Amino acid sequence: WVVHLATSPRGPAVLRPFPGRPLKQLPQFGGQHAEQLLWGTYRPGYYFGMRMRQPRSLLVGLMWMDPQRSDPLGNIRHEAQQRDGLAKYGWLQHDGQQYGLQQLWDEQYNITTAWAKRLCAECGPGGDWGVSVAVQERAQPGQQQPQRRLQEAEEDVEYEGEEEEQPQPQRPRQVVSLFLYVASEDGSPLQLDLTAAAAALQQPAAAGPASAPAVSGRLPPLRGWQLHLHRTDSTPVQAAVNYLGLATPHMHNLTEAVRQGIYASLHRQRAEGAQQYRLELPNLVQPGANVAVFQVTSLLPLALDLSFLSGLSGGAAEPPAGRLAAVSGLGLQQLLADGSAAFERRFAATFGSLAGGSGGGSTEQAAAAVPASAPEVARAALSNMLGGIGYFYGHSLVRLQEQQPGGRLTETTERLWDTALYSAVPSRSFFPRGFLWDEGFHQLLIRRWDAAVSRDILGHWFDLMNAQGWIAREQILGEEARARVPAEFVRQSPDAANPPTFFLLLSEMSQWVAAAAQSKDWGDTTRADAQFLKAAWPRLRAWYLWFNSTQAGPVPGSYRWRVRDPSSSRELNPKTLTSGLDDAPRASHPSDDERHVDLRCWMALATRALATIGSNLGLPHKEVRPFLAAAAHLEDFGRLNELHLDQGSGEYRDWGSHTEDVQLRQPVQTLADGRQVLVGDMQRVVTGQQPRPQLVPQFGYISLFPLLMRLIPPASPVLGRQLELLRDPARLWTDYGLRSLSRSASLYQARNTEHDPPYWRGAIWVNVNYLAVQAMRHYASTPGPHQGRAAQLHAELRGNLVGNIVRQYQATGYLWEQYDDTTGQGKGGHPFTGWTALVALLAADQ
Ligand code: 6A9
């Protein structure tokens, strides 16, 4: 990818945003919509964190520490991380807008964080809100594992014959330190009222909410704001309250700031000759502090409320008592109860019989075919998808190569413009940021729940497009996001694609719009969809043209993912990260002659989507005609088969320079004395047949794309053959879903380098399985000779997937990135509530 940097006075197109009004500025995303969504749990990379959807926000967050464990300071809980080893955590309910209930199960105790928002006429923009944080010791530590159903854990179940008090083993009573913080990203100073905070946190809540805020300040558009804290448990013990006020522009390492604060206090205690050290903040406030942290250390149970009020004229002035009462104590409990009830009503209306309700259009048979606990898991999956929505602000870094006079290539790192991303994330712990093709899958679920939120997310993503029509695959915006990515993965390449999954939803959207236009029966949703699609059209078109030009293949109608590395010497089969299927095997020797069947099928989807959207928008025929023609071309079954069908096996395949005879070998060096020693990393060697141009015999997800994108005519024997291949347990079929690579493929479960374990080489992934279930459903409802078989496979595959994901959730407490194809066990990132959360749609048979 060679750019000429001096092309335009406004800088090179690659570094400029797509021209025109950003989609996020559409009227539908302003006004009440923006107000309603201003505040939220938009920091999904943390166990609990609130912020506003604006570049410079106030951040509110929670950390905790167990002072009685070993290495407490090395185990402060804040960022959601796998190495913390929480038995389970996540949202049990979350509506994506104004209410959520989360449980976190740490070693010795459970923490509940529940929040709710209250919009009112006198409230500041975005409303007032409250968070209830409660820490409870587990009744019998270690025993109440996630296998126990959550409802049971919540209810106080009394069993007959168990009324006698069992003698409890003696152990020290549990202590916890909670750290509650608020920080202004713009550096605006905070007022800490230490007396008020101490009074409100030391004593149990007999006196009701404290009347002075612990922290206050001013920030546009909130005007004056206040954060009140108060303890709500009834443990008759005084808590220790400590604090720290810091002036710092850095928000990505607040855990470290707290740790350093405690070290400072430990030094002081030592200097003072303390006999026993206390792990406490140093009770210091730096001048101009923009970060305030309060530490509450107490015996369990410990519970407290955070209450946030804004729109006030004076900062620390007298709080409006009625408003404070509405988001604290009993008022907050009522708000939470209302939020919970509303969530349940909406869940029932959306997911129909799965939730025991009647809406949503799913059938009773559908509910009957899944485990009894599927609704509980679907609730958690949906809630974690919504609770995983974040707001990020900053710029991407890109890697550019420039051709110097004389032909030499130089590489530079450039930054794109600062921008906002409102998006769900694949995994709160492992990848808490936006990923392009993941997000298209996320929208299938989010759209079902909240069309406005979904459109807003789509708008933000399309606003990331540069003037060439490119959208970066991984969005690492801002300090908090960048702090979590190893440097070598940060830069994005402007020739790197990623499957255009947004078209899965967009073409459906345009069909609803067309139906509304035809029947003259417009609802708010179709009206807003129409406005959105119309405004998005230039970007959709540019995105499409970018794909069509930069990812074009060697022969007409073929496509090739860029950035495979032909000079790779250590990879058994060079990866194709851009395809999303990372190490799924393709031609062993990357070359410009390759053609990738999955990309051709994605392009068929995209082209048809453009044609459909353009027609439904009523655009002039000459604008739509090229897409109609191109779609017909890409859907041409004969041409598809010419390029990709292996007649002998009936398998769809990539084409390229390939040999099956490759191995990783440890290089050996012969020393002067004749001894041989192993040196360096393993290298890929060809052990037999040299590579030659051919269809690549590695049957896996890639081979399924013509079926997944429904490009096979229902009457064709090819369809029958695909169903046979798919159902074959020696290939992709397992009791838990479809594995990514055939058990009979030579690279099945093969390591790609000595450091890279197999990833898409056998494991079961939910996104592709979801597409397979939907494709089966499509062929089951389309007349043809294979209709009955498709219906059978639809039911079987759906049952296998839902059954296993539900079982694994109950056994481990998590949804997982992938599932093992021999045992069904969850593997990789967790919690992974990105596309794995599509289990909610599968369970509801939607
Ligand atoms: C590496 C590690 C703390 C890989 O779900 C996101 C993506 C998918 O889009 C893709 O299809 N995942 C799949 O093959 C995860 C990618 C994570 C890359 C980040 C840095 C940081 O460790």
Short mmCIF file of N, CA and C and ligand atoms in Angstrom, two decimals, residues 426 430-431 433 435 437-438 474 484-486 489 498 580-582 759-760 765 817 832 835, ligand 1:
data_model
loop_
_atom_site.label_atom_id
_atom_site.label_comp_id
_atom_site.label_asym_id
_atom_site.label_seq_id
_atom_site.Cartn_x
_atom_site.Cartn_y
_atom_site.Cartn_z
N PRO A 426 -16.21 -7.28 22.07
CA PRO A 426 -16.27 -8.75 22.10
C PRO A 426 -16.08 -9.32 23.50
N PHE A 430 -10.69 -9.20 27.77
CA PHE A 430 -9.56 -9.48 26.91
C PHE A 430 -9.46 -8.52 25.73
N PHE A 431 -10.57 -8.17 25.14
CA PHE A 431 -10.54 -7.22 24.03
C PHE A 431 -11.64 -6.18 24.23
N ARG A 433 -12.66 -3.37 23.29
CA ARG A 433 -12.66 -2.29 22.31
C ARG A 433 -13.42 -2.74 21.07
N PHE A 435 -14.31 -4.00 17.34
CA PHE A 435 -13.80 -4.79 16.22
C PHE A 435 -14.86 -4.77 15.14
N TRP A 437 -15.77 -6.53 12.24
CA TRP A 437 -16.72 -7.58 11.81
C TRP A 437 -17.48 -8.15 12.99
N ASP A 438 -16.89 -8.10 14.20
CA ASP A 438 -17.64 -8.51 15.38
C ASP A 438 -18.90 -7.66 15.52
N GLU A 474 -9.63 -2.91 13.81
CA GLU A 474 -9.63 -2.90 15.27
C GLU A 474 -9.52 -1.45 15.72
N ARG A 484 -4.05 -1.29 26.86
CA ARG A 484 -4.29 -2.72 26.97
C ARG A 484 -3.88 -3.50 25.74
N VAL A 485 -3.21 -2.87 24.80
CA VAL A 485 -2.84 -3.57 23.58
C VAL A 485 -1.32 -3.54 23.42
N PRO A 486 -0.71 -4.71 23.24
CA PRO A 486 0.73 -4.73 23.01
C PRO A 486 1.08 -3.89 21.78
N PHE A 489 0.57 -4.60 18.02
CA PHE A 489 -0.76 -4.79 17.44
C PHE A 489 -1.54 -3.48 17.26
N ASN A 498 -11.89 -6.38 6.52
CA ASN A 498 -12.48 -7.25 7.53
C ASN A 498 -13.91 -7.47 7.01
N GLY A 580 -10.86 -12.30 9.40
CA GLY A 580 -11.51 -12.58 10.67
C GLY A 580 -11.29 -14.02 11.11
N LEU A 581 -10.88 -14.86 10.16
CA LEU A 581 -10.71 -16.29 10.46
C LEU A 581 -9.23 -16.60 10.66
N ASP A 582 -8.49 -15.60 11.07
CA ASP A 582 -7.05 -15.61 11.36
C ASP A 582 -6.24 -16.74 10.72
N TYR A 759 -6.25 -21.94 16.34
CA TYR A 759 -7.28 -20.98 16.77
C TYR A 759 -8.58 -21.25 15.99
N TRP A 760 -8.53 -21.03 14.66
CA TRP A 760 -9.69 -21.37 13.82
C TRP A 760 -9.39 -22.68 13.09
N TRP A 765 -16.92 -21.87 16.79
CA TRP A 765 -17.14 -20.43 16.95
C TRP A 765 -18.62 -20.14 16.72
N GLU A 817 -15.16 -17.47 24.17
CA GLU A 817 -14.79 -17.06 22.81
C GLU A 817 -14.98 -18.21 21.81
N PHE A 832 -16.75 -13.75 27.09
CA PHE A 832 -16.79 -13.30 25.70
C PHE A 832 -18.27 -13.16 25.36
N TRP A 835 -20.12 -12.01 19.94
CA TRP A 835 -21.02 -12.83 19.12
C TRP A 835 -21.49 -14.10 19.81
C1 6A9 B 1 -4.43 -9.05 20.36
C2 6A9 B 1 -3.96 -9.23 22.77
C3 6A9 B 1 -4.53 -8.67 26.30
C4 6A9 B 1 -9.82 -12.72 17.09
O1 6A9 B 1 -13.15 -10.84 18.67
C5 6A9 B 1 -12.15 -10.01 18.19
C6 6A9 B 1 -11.25 -10.76 17.22
C7 6A9 B 1 -12.06 -11.30 16.05
O2 6A9 B 1 -12.49 -10.22 15.25
C8 6A9 B 1 -11.27 -12.22 15.18
O3 6A9 B 1 -12.11 -12.78 14.20
N1 6A9 B 1 -10.57 -11.84 17.94
C9 6A9 B 1 -10.66 -13.34 16.00
O4 6A9 B 1 -9.92 -14.18 15.20
C10 6A9 B 1 -9.74 -11.35 19.06
C11 6A9 B 1 -8.59 -10.52 18.58
C12 6A9 B 1 -7.73 -9.99 19.65
C13 6A9 B 1 -6.53 -9.32 19.08
C14 6A9 B 1 -5.79 -8.52 20.10
C15 6A9 B 1 -3.85 -8.38 21.54
C16 6A9 B 1 -4.15 -8.40 23.96
O5 6A9 B 1 -4.15 -9.23 25.10
#
